[in-house]
Amino acid sequence: MEKQSTNMDQAETINPELTGAQPRRLSMDIVIHIAVAGCALIVLLLIFAIFIELVRGSSLVFHRLGLDFLAKSQWNPVTGEFGALSSLFGTAMTTVIALALAIPLSLAIALFLVEMAPPKIATIVGGAIELLAAIPSIIYGMWGLFFFAPFMADRVQPLIQRFTGQFPLFSGPPMGIGMLTAGLVLALMVLPFMTAITRDVFRMMPPVLRESGFALGATTFEVTRKITIPHTIRGIIGATFLSLGRALGETMAVTFVIGNDHGIAASLFAPGSSIASTLANEFAEASEPLYLSALMGLGLVLLVITLLVQVVAQLWLGWMRRGRGGNA
Amino acid sequence: MKPRSMNSRRWLDVAIKTLSGVAALGGCFMLGWILFVLVARGAGALNWDFFTKLPTPPGVEGGGVANAIVGTLAITAMAALVGVPLGMLGGVYLAEFGRGTRLAAAIRFSANILMGVPSIIIGIFVYAMLVQPMGRFSGYAGSLSLAIIMLPIVVRTTEDMLAMVPGSLREAAMALGAPRWKVSFGIYFRAAKAGILTGILLAVARVSGETAPLLFTSLNSPYWNRFDSVTGAAQSFAQPTANLTVTIFNQAMSPYPDWQQSAWAASLLITFGVLALTIVSRFMLQRRNG
């Protein structure tokens, strides 16, 4: 980098023919420099603006209710009770279910794509799974509400209950819509994302490492578990963080299938709500200043969580990239 | 570690391989299931009326979503009109003028973070910034929130594509005495044109399927925007503007079968539109690289 810029400076000073035009040309350069820097700065300013705007919008609810807003779970706009805890709980639960499923599945699919499938099949299957990421989230919601939730209610949930009896986690009427279904749909939505990154980090591993494992007589699974995964674990963790950020803020698909009930139930079959689904359902109707402010407060909580996750993810990925550069 | 027999190791290997094969097939099956459902439920309602008529009240035959189709196109186009040029210029700063500076690193970092901010938060932000002060929902507000979502994507793609242009091109141009801005815009941009275009297409594909940021910005409308004159169109775009995704949301959540049918048809339309854009841009990228 340094070297290139000195080259450029030389080019400008050496060329004698251009010295006459230099002042005007330089000023044009400065104007354009400022213009493009201004455009780039918008990105930085937007993050601050979003944060400040949500803090401003939610100041009323924090002023009136204080920390009760975060500690209580009752949410009743009619009586003016606003507790973020039930939505926060729903966001956390659906995200945990989604990641618990998406992480092992994406590892398995990446294993299939990298170690097992012939290149042509890997391209087709990999492409199909990547296309899952291009489907708009409202479509997942439609499909989830009209097809996946009934399927859960008729087949999967009764089956689970037959095995677990009245175990609290799986108790209650099998309605289809609820936390579990929302978590599963979320898992399907982050799966393509997570798989793509996992596949790429698997592929970037130097082949000699795998090959030496195979040469020692290890099976494919042993090579994956003892060599590939330990070697690429940083990338997998980075992918997990990025998927976590996606799952936390996913709105439309969750809104369709979570059931939109403000409560904290022990059962995964029970309906609930996430921060994003509460916002999607109620924001346009909120006419009371306190109600609107409470929704802005929910938004602020979600923003702070996703910002933290993103910052950690980016720092982690940056550290990973530098680490790899150092090793090579 | 206790030694295990070759047999049990083989079995474990076969079991895991089977599982990952099943997982991969399962992923493809889910894609197939969703696309099949869309075609099965939506194709029946795709008729001439669907593309040319306004939505009808529940129970009234023969409505369409023509206003929502036009609205989605207008909102997305307006978003691209704002987001793409700003994003491209921002990308030039990161790749060229600000290369290696602290400021560029900070901006790159925040672009990555902005990409991860949930789209519904962007919707709330635009509501507070534009809808509340103006006192009404508008197509402009919808476009603004989509533009904010596009901006970091376009910035980062432009930067990545410019960074792939060989440095010798720049040095050659500089050696001829070309000013820096001319090198950036005349030479770099031309060399990276295809890649940047692909990135823009992908960004447009992504935002055109967005629902959450439109819910409280452009809202929805059962009527046409005016198109009789430029000022008429500009004024009516300052009103709630129909769009496909929010129409799908409203109609799907309604208890009326004919509205749900229309929502399926609209879903089919938007999904295949977005998938087509995605596949075309992927193909372009592959052909260029390959």
Coordinates of C-alpha atoms in Angstrom, one line a residue:
Chain A
M1 CA 0.0 0.0 0.0
E2 CA 2.7 2.5 1.1
K3 CA 4.8 1.6 -1.9
Q4 CA 2.1 2.2 -4.4
S5 CA 1.3 5.6 -3.1
T6 CA 4.9 6.7 -3.4
N7 CA 4.9 5.5 -7.0
M8 CA 1.9 7.7 -7.7
D9 CA 3.4 10.7 -6.1
Q10 CA 6.5 10.3 -8.3
A11 CA 4.3 9.9 -11.4
E12 CA 2.7 13.2 -10.6
T13 CA 5.9 15.1 -10.0
I14 CA 8.0 13.6 -12.7
N15 CA 5.8 14.2 -15.7
P16 CA 6.8 17.7 -16.9
E17 CA 4.1 18.2 -19.4
L18 CA 1.4 18.3 -16.7
T19 CA 3.0 20.7 -14.3
G20 CA 1.1 23.6 -15.8
A21 CA -2.3 22.0 -15.3
Q22 CA -1.4 20.8 -11.8
P23 CA -3.3 23.3 -9.6
R24 CA -6.6 22.9 -11.4
R25 CA -6.3 19.2 -11.6
L26 CA -5.4 18.9 -7.9
S27 CA -8.4 21.0 -6.9
M28 CA -10.7 18.8 -9.0
D29 CA -9.2 15.8 -7.2
I30 CA -9.9 17.4 -3.9
V31 CA -13.5 18.2 -4.8
I32 CA -14.1 14.6 -5.8
H33 CA -12.2 13.3 -2.8
I34 CA -14.5 15.2 -0.5
A35 CA -17.6 14.2 -2.5
V36 CA -16.9 10.5 -2.4
A37 CA -15.8 10.7 1.3
G38 CA -19.1 12.4 2.0
C39 CA -21.1 9.6 0.4
A40 CA -19.1 7.0 2.3
L41 CA -19.6 8.9 5.6
I42 CA -23.4 8.6 5.2
V43 CA -23.0 4.9 6.1
L44 CA -21.2 5.8 9.4
L45 CA -23.6 8.6 10.2
L46 CA -26.7 6.4 9.6
I47 CA -25.7 4.0 12.3
F48 CA -25.5 6.9 14.8
A49 CA -28.6 8.5 13.5
I50 CA -30.6 5.2 13.9
F51 CA -29.4 4.8 17.4
I52 CA -30.1 8.4 18.4
E53 CA -33.5 8.4 16.9
L54 CA -34.5 5.2 18.7
V55 CA -33.1 6.5 22.0
R56 CA -35.1 9.8 21.5
G57 CA -38.2 7.9 20.5
S58 CA -38.1 5.6 23.5
S59 CA -37.1 8.1 26.1
L60 CA -40.7 8.5 27.2
V61 CA -41.2 4.9 28.1
F62 CA -37.9 4.6 30.0
H63 CA -38.7 7.9 31.8
R64 CA -42.2 6.7 32.9
L65 CA -41.5 3.0 33.6
G66 CA -37.8 3.0 34.1
L67 CA -36.2 -0.4 34.3
D68 CA -39.6 -2.1 34.8
F69 CA -39.9 -1.8 31.0
L70 CA -37.1 -4.4 30.7
A71 CA -37.9 -6.4 33.8
K72 CA -41.7 -7.0 33.4
S73 CA -43.4 -9.3 31.0
Q74 CA -47.0 -7.9 31.0
W75 CA -47.8 -6.2 27.8
N76 CA -51.2 -4.6 27.7
P77 CA -51.6 -1.4 25.6
V78 CA -55.1 -0.9 26.9
T79 CA -54.1 -0.6 30.6
G80 CA -50.8 1.0 29.7
E81 CA -48.6 -1.9 30.9
F82 CA -45.5 -2.3 28.8
G83 CA -43.0 -5.0 29.7
A84 CA -40.4 -6.0 27.1
L85 CA -39.5 -9.3 28.7
S86 CA -42.0 -11.5 26.9
S87 CA -41.0 -10.3 23.5
L88 CA -37.3 -10.6 24.5
F89 CA -38.0 -14.1 25.7
G90 CA -39.6 -15.0 22.4
T91 CA -36.7 -13.6 20.4
A92 CA -34.2 -15.5 22.5
M93 CA -36.1 -18.8 22.4
T94 CA -36.7 -18.8 18.6
T95 CA -33.1 -17.8 18.0
V96 CA -31.8 -20.6 20.2
I97 CA -34.0 -23.2 18.5
A98 CA -32.9 -21.9 15.1
L99 CA -29.2 -22.0 15.8
A100 CA -29.4 -25.3 17.6
L101 CA -30.7 -26.8 14.5
A102 CA -29.0 -24.8 11.8
I103 CA -25.4 -25.3 13.1
P104 CA -25.3 -29.1 13.0
L105 CA -27.3 -29.2 9.8
S106 CA -25.1 -26.7 8.0
L107 CA -22.0 -28.6 9.1
A108 CA -23.5 -31.8 7.7
I109 CA -24.5 -30.2 4.4
A110 CA -21.0 -28.6 4.1
L111 CA -19.5 -32.0 4.7
F112 CA -21.7 -33.4 2.0
L113 CA -20.8 -30.6 -0.5
V114 CA -17.0 -30.6 0.2
E115 CA -16.2 -34.3 1.0
M116 CA -18.8 -36.4 -0.6
A117 CA -20.6 -35.0 -3.6
P118 CA -19.0 -35.0 -7.0
P119 CA -18.3 -31.5 -8.2
K120 CA -21.4 -31.3 -10.5
I121 CA -23.8 -32.4 -7.8
A122 CA -22.1 -30.2 -5.3
T123 CA -22.7 -27.2 -7.6
I124 CA -26.4 -28.1 -8.1
V125 CA -27.2 -28.9 -4.4
G126 CA -25.1 -25.9 -3.2
G127 CA -26.9 -23.6 -5.6
A128 CA -30.3 -24.9 -4.6
I129 CA -29.5 -24.3 -0.9
E130 CA -28.2 -20.8 -1.7
L131 CA -31.4 -20.1 -3.5
L132 CA -33.2 -20.7 -0.2
A133 CA -31.6 -17.4 1.0
A134 CA -33.0 -15.5 -1.9
I135 CA -36.7 -16.3 -1.1
P136 CA -38.3 -13.3 0.5
S137 CA -39.0 -13.8 4.2
I138 CA -42.7 -13.1 3.8
I139 CA -42.9 -16.2 1.6
Y140 CA -41.5 -18.3 4.4
G141 CA -44.3 -16.7 6.5
M142 CA -47.0 -17.7 4.0
W143 CA -45.6 -21.2 3.6
G144 CA -45.1 -21.5 7.4
L145 CA -48.6 -20.4 8.2
F146 CA -50.5 -22.4 5.6
F147 CA -48.4 -25.5 5.2
F148 CA -45.7 -26.0 7.8
A149 CA -47.8 -25.1 10.9
P150 CA -50.6 -27.5 10.0
F151 CA -48.0 -30.2 9.2
M152 CA -46.5 -29.5 12.7
A153 CA -49.9 -29.6 14.3
D154 CA -51.1 -32.8 12.6
R155 CA -48.0 -34.9 12.5
V156 CA -44.9 -33.6 14.3
Q157 CA -46.3 -32.2 17.6
P158 CA -48.6 -35.2 18.4
L159 CA -45.6 -37.5 17.7
I160 CA -43.4 -35.6 20.0
Q161 CA -46.1 -35.6 22.7
R162 CA -46.5 -39.4 22.3
F163 CA -42.8 -39.8 23.3
T164 CA -42.5 -37.2 25.9
G165 CA -45.9 -37.5 27.6
Q166 CA -46.7 -34.3 29.6
F167 CA -43.1 -33.1 29.8
P168 CA -43.6 -29.3 30.3
L169 CA -41.4 -28.3 27.4
F170 CA -43.7 -30.0 25.0
S171 CA -47.1 -29.7 26.7
G172 CA -50.2 -28.0 25.7
P173 CA -52.5 -28.3 22.6
P174 CA -50.6 -29.0 19.4
M175 CA -51.7 -25.9 17.5
G176 CA -48.9 -25.7 15.0
I177 CA -48.2 -22.1 15.4
G178 CA -45.9 -21.2 18.3
M179 CA -42.3 -20.9 19.4
L180 CA -41.1 -24.2 18.1
T181 CA -42.5 -23.7 14.6
A182 CA -41.1 -20.2 14.5
G183 CA -37.7 -21.5 15.6
L184 CA -37.8 -24.2 12.9
V185 CA -38.8 -21.8 10.1
L186 CA -36.0 -19.5 11.3
A187 CA -33.6 -22.4 11.2
L188 CA -34.5 -23.0 7.6
M189 CA -33.9 -19.3 6.8
V190 CA -30.4 -19.1 8.4
L191 CA -29.4 -22.5 7.1
P192 CA -28.4 -21.4 3.5
F193 CA -26.4 -18.5 5.0
M194 CA -24.5 -20.6 7.5
T195 CA -24.0 -23.5 5.0
A196 CA -22.4 -21.2 2.4
I197 CA -19.8 -19.8 4.9
T198 CA -19.1 -23.2 6.4
R199 CA -18.6 -24.7 2.9
D200 CA -16.2 -21.9 2.0
V201 CA -14.1 -22.2 5.1
F202 CA -14.0 -26.0 4.6
R203 CA -12.8 -25.4 1.0
M204 CA -10.1 -22.9 2.1
M205 CA -8.4 -25.4 4.3
P206 CA -5.1 -26.6 2.8
P207 CA -5.8 -30.0 1.2
V208 CA -2.5 -31.4 2.5
L209 CA -4.0 -31.5 6.0
R210 CA -7.0 -33.6 5.0
E211 CA -4.9 -35.8 2.8
S212 CA -2.5 -36.6 5.5
G213 CA -5.4 -37.6 7.7
F214 CA -6.7 -39.9 5.0
A215 CA -3.2 -41.3 4.5
L216 CA -3.2 -42.4 8.1
G217 CA -6.3 -44.4 7.5
A218 CA -8.8 -42.0 9.0
T219 CA -12.4 -42.2 7.8
T220 CA -14.1 -39.2 6.2
F221 CA -15.9 -38.5 9.5
E222 CA -12.8 -38.7 11.5
V223 CA -10.9 -36.3 9.2
T224 CA -13.8 -33.9 9.4
R225 CA -14.1 -34.1 13.2
K226 CA -10.5 -34.2 14.1
I227 CA -8.9 -32.1 11.4
T228 CA -11.3 -30.0 9.3
I229 CA -13.5 -28.7 12.1
P230 CA -10.7 -27.9 14.6
H231 CA -8.8 -26.1 11.8
T232 CA -11.8 -24.1 10.6
I233 CA -13.5 -23.6 14.0
R234 CA -12.9 -19.8 13.9
G235 CA -14.7 -19.5 10.6
I236 CA -17.6 -21.6 11.9
I237 CA -17.9 -19.4 15.0
G238 CA -17.9 -16.3 12.7
A239 CA -20.6 -17.8 10.6
T240 CA -22.6 -18.6 13.8
F241 CA -22.4 -15.0 14.9
L242 CA -23.5 -13.7 11.5
S243 CA -26.4 -16.2 11.5
L244 CA -27.3 -15.2 15.1
G245 CA -27.6 -11.6 13.9
R246 CA -29.9 -12.6 11.1
A247 CA -32.1 -14.8 13.3
L248 CA -32.5 -12.1 16.0
G249 CA -34.0 -9.5 13.6
E250 CA -36.0 -11.7 11.3
T251 CA -39.4 -10.3 11.2
M252 CA -42.0 -11.4 8.7
A253 CA -41.6 -15.2 8.8
V254 CA -41.7 -15.2 12.6
T255 CA -44.7 -12.8 12.6
F256 CA -46.8 -15.3 10.6
V257 CA -46.1 -18.4 12.7
I258 CA -45.2 -17.4 16.3
G259 CA -48.9 -16.8 17.3
N260 CA -48.4 -13.3 18.6
D261 CA -49.3 -13.8 22.2
H262 CA -47.6 -11.8 25.0
G263 CA -46.7 -14.3 27.6
I264 CA -43.9 -16.5 28.8
A265 CA -44.8 -20.1 28.6
A266 CA -42.7 -23.1 29.5
S267 CA -44.0 -25.0 26.5
L268 CA -42.3 -24.6 23.1
F269 CA -45.7 -25.4 21.6
A270 CA -47.2 -22.3 23.1
P271 CA -47.7 -19.1 21.0
G272 CA -45.5 -16.2 21.9
S273 CA -44.1 -13.1 20.3
S274 CA -40.6 -11.8 19.4
I275 CA -39.5 -8.2 19.4
A276 CA -39.6 -8.0 15.7
S277 CA -43.1 -9.7 15.4
T278 CA -44.5 -7.3 18.1
L279 CA -43.2 -4.3 16.1
A280 CA -44.6 -5.7 12.8
N281 CA -48.0 -6.3 14.3
E282 CA -48.5 -3.3 16.5
F283 CA -46.4 -0.4 15.3
A284 CA -48.8 0.9 12.7
E285 CA -51.7 0.9 15.2
A286 CA -49.9 2.6 18.1
S287 CA -51.6 5.9 18.6
E288 CA -50.8 6.6 22.2
P289 CA -47.5 8.3 22.8
L290 CA -46.5 5.9 25.5
Y291 CA -47.5 2.9 23.3
L292 CA -45.4 4.2 20.4
S293 CA -42.5 5.0 22.8
A294 CA -42.7 1.4 24.2
L295 CA -42.5 0.0 20.7
M296 CA -39.5 2.3 19.9
G297 CA -38.0 1.0 23.2
L298 CA -38.4 -2.6 21.9
G299 CA -36.7 -1.5 18.7
L300 CA -33.9 0.0 20.7
V301 CA -33.4 -3.2 22.6
L302 CA -33.3 -5.2 19.4
L303 CA -30.9 -2.7 17.8
V304 CA -28.5 -2.8 20.7
I305 CA -28.5 -6.6 20.8
T306 CA -27.9 -6.9 17.0
L307 CA -25.2 -4.2 17.1
L308 CA -23.4 -6.0 19.8
V309 CA -23.6 -9.3 17.9
Q310 CA -22.5 -7.6 14.7
V311 CA -19.6 -5.8 16.3
V312 CA -18.3 -9.0 17.9
A313 CA -18.8 -10.8 14.6
Q314 CA -16.9 -8.2 12.6
L315 CA -14.0 -7.9 15.1
W316 CA -13.8 -11.7 15.2
L317 CA -13.7 -12.0 11.4
G318 CA -11.1 -9.3 11.2
W319 CA -9.0 -11.0 13.8
M320 CA -9.4 -14.3 11.9
R321 CA -8.4 -12.7 8.6
R322 CA -5.2 -11.2 10.1
G323 CA -4.5 -14.5 11.8
R324 CA -4.6 -16.3 8.6
G325 CA -2.4 -13.7 6.9
G326 CA 0.1 -14.2 9.7
N327 CA 0.1 -17.9 9.3
A328 CA 0.6 -17.9 5.6
Chain B
M1 CA -8.5 -42.2 23.7
K2 CA -9.7 -45.7 23.6
P3 CA -9.1 -47.6 20.4
R4 CA -12.1 -48.6 18.4
S5 CA -12.6 -51.4 16.0
M6 CA -12.3 -50.7 12.3
N7 CA -15.9 -51.9 11.9
S8 CA -17.5 -49.5 14.3
R9 CA -15.4 -46.7 12.8
R10 CA -16.7 -47.6 9.4
W11 CA -20.3 -47.8 10.6
L12 CA -20.0 -44.4 12.3
D13 CA -18.6 -42.9 9.1
V14 CA -21.3 -44.4 6.9
A15 CA -24.0 -43.2 9.4
I16 CA -22.6 -39.6 9.4
K17 CA -22.3 -39.6 5.6
T18 CA -25.9 -40.8 5.2
L19 CA -27.0 -38.1 7.7
S20 CA -25.2 -35.4 5.7
G21 CA -26.6 -36.7 2.5
V22 CA -30.1 -36.6 3.9
A23 CA -29.5 -33.1 5.3
A24 CA -28.4 -31.9 1.9
L25 CA -31.4 -33.6 0.2
G26 CA -33.6 -32.2 2.9
G27 CA -32.5 -28.6 2.1
C28 CA -33.2 -29.2 -1.6
F29 CA -36.6 -30.7 -0.7
M30 CA -37.5 -27.6 1.4
L31 CA -36.8 -25.4 -1.6
G32 CA -38.8 -27.7 -3.8
W33 CA -41.7 -27.7 -1.3
I34 CA -41.9 -24.0 -1.0
L35 CA -41.7 -23.4 -4.8
F36 CA -44.3 -26.2 -5.4
V37 CA -46.7 -24.7 -2.9
L38 CA -46.3 -21.2 -4.5
V39 CA -47.1 -22.6 -8.0
A40 CA -49.9 -24.9 -6.8
R41 CA -51.7 -22.2 -4.8
G42 CA -50.7 -19.1 -6.8
A43 CA -50.7 -20.1 -10.5
G44 CA -54.5 -20.5 -10.7
A45 CA -55.1 -16.8 -9.8
L46 CA -52.6 -15.4 -12.3
N47 CA -54.9 -14.1 -14.9
W48 CA -55.3 -10.9 -16.9
D49 CA -57.4 -9.2 -14.1
F50 CA -54.6 -9.9 -11.6
F51 CA -52.2 -7.8 -13.6
T52 CA -54.6 -5.0 -14.6
K53 CA -57.2 -4.5 -11.9
L54 CA -57.3 -2.9 -8.5
P55 CA -57.9 -5.1 -5.4
T56 CA -61.6 -5.8 -4.8
P57 CA -63.3 -6.0 -1.4
P58 CA -63.6 -9.6 -0.1
G59 CA -66.2 -11.6 -1.9
V60 CA -66.2 -9.5 -5.0
E61 CA -64.9 -11.4 -8.0
G62 CA -62.2 -10.3 -10.4
G63 CA -59.8 -8.1 -8.5
G64 CA -56.1 -7.7 -9.1
V65 CA -53.0 -6.2 -7.6
A66 CA -52.0 -4.0 -10.5
N67 CA -51.5 -0.9 -8.3
A68 CA -49.2 -3.0 -6.0
I69 CA -47.1 -4.2 -8.9
V70 CA -46.6 -0.7 -10.1
G71 CA -46.0 0.5 -6.6
T72 CA -43.3 -2.1 -5.8
L73 CA -41.6 -1.2 -9.1
A74 CA -41.7 2.5 -8.3
I75 CA -40.6 2.2 -4.7
T76 CA -37.7 -0.1 -5.7
A77 CA -36.7 2.1 -8.6
M78 CA -36.7 5.2 -6.5
A79 CA -34.7 3.4 -3.8
A80 CA -32.1 2.3 -6.4
L81 CA -32.0 5.9 -7.7
V82 CA -30.8 7.1 -4.3
G83 CA -29.0 4.1 -3.0
V84 CA -27.0 3.0 -6.0
P85 CA -25.1 6.3 -6.9
L86 CA -24.4 7.1 -3.2
G87 CA -23.2 3.6 -2.6
M88 CA -21.0 3.5 -5.7
L89 CA -19.4 6.8 -4.8
G90 CA -18.9 5.6 -1.2
G91 CA -17.3 2.4 -2.6
V92 CA -14.9 4.5 -4.7
Y93 CA -13.8 6.3 -1.5
L94 CA -13.1 3.0 0.3
A95 CA -11.3 1.4 -2.6
E96 CA -9.4 4.5 -3.9
F97 CA -9.3 7.9 -2.2
G98 CA -9.5 6.6 1.3
R99 CA -7.6 3.4 0.9
G100 CA -5.6 2.5 3.9
T101 CA -6.9 5.4 6.1
R102 CA -8.5 5.0 9.5
L103 CA -11.7 6.7 8.3
A104 CA -12.1 4.2 5.5
A105 CA -11.6 1.3 7.9
A106 CA -14.2 2.8 10.2
I107 CA -16.7 3.3 7.4
R108 CA -16.1 -0.3 6.1
F109 CA -16.7 -1.6 9.6
S110 CA -19.9 0.3 9.9
A111 CA -21.1 -0.7 6.5
N112 CA -20.7 -4.4 7.5
I113 CA -22.6 -3.6 10.7
L114 CA -25.4 -1.6 8.9
M115 CA -25.9 -4.7 6.7
G116 CA -26.7 -6.7 9.8
V117 CA -29.2 -4.2 11.3
P118 CA -32.7 -5.8 11.1
S119 CA -34.7 -4.3 8.3
I120 CA -37.6 -3.6 10.6
I121 CA -35.4 -1.3 12.6
I122 CA -34.7 0.7 9.4
G123 CA -38.4 0.9 9.0
I124 CA -38.9 2.4 12.4
F125 CA -36.0 4.8 11.9
V126 CA -37.6 6.1 8.7
Y127 CA -40.9 6.3 10.4
A128 CA -39.4 8.5 13.1
M129 CA -37.4 10.6 10.6
L130 CA -39.8 11.1 7.8
V131 CA -43.3 9.7 8.4
Q132 CA -43.9 11.3 11.8
P133 CA -42.7 14.8 10.8
M134 CA -44.6 14.7 7.5
G135 CA -47.7 13.4 9.2
R136 CA -48.4 10.7 6.7
F137 CA -47.1 7.4 5.2
S138 CA -45.6 7.8 1.8
G139 CA -44.0 6.0 -1.1
Y140 CA -40.9 8.2 -0.6
A141 CA -40.5 6.9 3.0
G142 CA -40.7 3.4 1.7
S143 CA -38.1 4.1 -0.9
L144 CA -35.8 5.8 1.6
S145 CA -35.9 2.7 3.9
L146 CA -35.1 0.4 1.0
A147 CA -32.3 2.8 -0.1
I148 CA -30.8 2.6 3.4
I149 CA -30.8 -1.2 3.2
M150 CA -29.2 -1.1 -0.3
L151 CA -26.5 1.5 0.6
P152 CA -24.0 -0.6 2.6
I153 CA -24.4 -3.6 0.1
V154 CA -23.6 -1.4 -2.9
V155 CA -20.7 0.3 -1.0
R156 CA -19.1 -3.0 -0.1
T157 CA -19.7 -4.6 -3.5
T158 CA -18.3 -1.6 -5.4
E159 CA -15.2 -1.6 -3.1
D160 CA -14.6 -5.3 -3.6
M161 CA -15.0 -5.1 -7.3
L162 CA -12.7 -2.1 -7.6
A163 CA -10.1 -3.9 -5.5
M164 CA -10.1 -6.7 -8.0
V165 CA -8.9 -4.5 -10.8
P166 CA -5.2 -5.1 -11.3
G167 CA -3.0 -2.3 -9.8
S168 CA -1.0 -2.1 -13.0
L169 CA -3.9 -0.5 -14.8
R170 CA -3.9 2.3 -12.2
E171 CA -0.2 2.8 -12.4
A172 CA -0.2 2.9 -16.1
A173 CA -2.9 5.6 -16.1
M174 CA -1.1 7.5 -13.4
A175 CA 2.1 7.3 -15.3
L176 CA 0.4 9.0 -18.2
G177 CA -0.4 11.9 -15.9
A178 CA -4.1 11.2 -15.6
P179 CA -5.6 12.8 -12.4
R180 CA -6.8 10.5 -9.7
W181 CA -10.5 11.0 -10.2
K182 CA -10.1 10.2 -13.9
V183 CA -8.3 7.1 -13.1
S184 CA -11.0 6.1 -10.6
F185 CA -14.0 6.8 -12.8
G186 CA -12.7 6.4 -16.3
I187 CA -10.5 3.4 -15.9
Y188 CA -11.4 1.5 -12.7
F189 CA -15.1 1.8 -13.1
R190 CA -14.9 0.6 -16.7
A191 CA -12.8 -2.4 -15.7
A192 CA -15.1 -3.3 -12.8
K193 CA -18.4 -2.5 -14.6
A194 CA -19.8 -6.0 -14.9
G195 CA -19.0 -6.9 -11.3
I196 CA -20.5 -3.7 -9.9
L197 CA -23.6 -4.2 -12.1
T198 CA -24.0 -7.7 -10.7
G199 CA -23.7 -6.4 -7.1
I200 CA -26.4 -3.8 -7.8
L201 CA -28.7 -6.4 -9.3
L202 CA -28.3 -8.6 -6.2
A203 CA -29.0 -5.6 -3.9
V204 CA -32.1 -4.7 -5.9
A205 CA -33.3 -8.3 -5.8
R206 CA -32.8 -8.4 -2.0
V207 CA -34.7 -5.2 -1.3
S208 CA -37.6 -5.8 -3.7
G209 CA -38.8 -8.8 -1.6
E210 CA -38.6 -6.8 1.7
T211 CA -41.8 -6.3 3.7
A212 CA -40.8 -5.2 7.2
P213 CA -39.3 -1.8 6.2
L214 CA -42.4 -0.9 4.2
L215 CA -45.0 -1.7 6.9
F216 CA -44.7 1.7 8.6
T217 CA -43.3 3.8 5.7
S218 CA -45.1 3.3 2.5
L219 CA -47.9 1.4 4.2
N220 CA -50.3 0.1 1.6
S221 CA -53.2 1.4 -0.4
P222 CA -56.1 0.0 -2.4
Y223 CA -55.9 2.8 -5.0
W224 CA -53.8 3.8 -7.9
N225 CA -51.2 6.4 -7.6
R226 CA -51.7 9.2 -10.1
F227 CA -49.7 9.1 -13.3
D228 CA -51.4 11.9 -15.3
S229 CA -48.5 14.2 -14.9
V230 CA -45.0 14.4 -13.4
T231 CA -46.2 16.6 -10.5
G232 CA -49.3 14.5 -10.0
A233 CA -47.2 11.4 -9.7
A234 CA -44.7 13.2 -7.4
Q235 CA -47.6 14.3 -5.2
S236 CA -49.4 11.0 -5.1
F237 CA -46.1 9.3 -4.2
A238 CA -46.2 11.4 -1.0
Q239 CA -49.3 9.4 -0.1
P240 CA -49.5 5.8 1.2
T241 CA -48.4 3.7 -1.8
A242 CA -49.5 0.2 -2.6
N243 CA -46.8 -2.5 -2.9
L244 CA -46.8 -6.2 -3.4
T245 CA -45.2 -7.4 -0.1
V246 CA -47.5 -5.5 2.3
T247 CA -50.5 -6.4 0.1
I248 CA -49.4 -10.1 0.6
F249 CA -49.2 -9.6 4.3
N250 CA -52.6 -7.9 4.6
Q251 CA -54.3 -10.4 2.3
A252 CA -52.7 -13.5 3.8
M253 CA -53.6 -12.5 7.4
S254 CA -57.2 -11.9 6.3
P255 CA -59.8 -14.6 6.8
Y256 CA -61.2 -14.3 3.2
P257 CA -60.3 -17.2 0.9
D258 CA -60.3 -15.0 -2.3
W259 CA -57.9 -12.5 -0.7
Q260 CA -55.6 -15.4 0.4
Q261 CA -55.7 -16.7 -3.1
S262 CA -54.6 -13.3 -4.4
A263 CA -51.9 -13.3 -1.8
W264 CA -50.6 -16.6 -3.1
A265 CA -50.5 -15.3 -6.7
A266 CA -48.7 -12.2 -5.6
S267 CA -46.2 -14.3 -3.6
L268 CA -45.6 -16.4 -6.7
L269 CA -44.9 -13.3 -8.7
I270 CA -42.5 -11.7 -6.3
T271 CA -40.6 -14.9 -5.5
F272 CA -40.0 -15.8 -9.1
G273 CA -39.1 -12.1 -9.9
V274 CA -36.5 -12.1 -7.1
L275 CA -35.2 -15.6 -7.9
A276 CA -34.9 -14.7 -11.6
L277 CA -32.9 -11.5 -10.7
T278 CA -30.7 -13.5 -8.3
I279 CA -30.0 -16.3 -10.8
V280 CA -29.3 -13.9 -13.7
S281 CA -26.8 -11.9 -11.6
R282 CA -25.1 -15.1 -10.3
F283 CA -24.8 -16.3 -13.8
M284 CA -23.2 -13.1 -14.9
L285 CA -20.7 -13.3 -12.1
Q286 CA -19.8 -16.9 -12.9
R287 CA -19.4 -16.2 -16.6
R288 CA -17.1 -13.2 -15.8
N289 CA -15.0 -15.2 -13.4
G290 CA -15.0 -18.4 -15.4

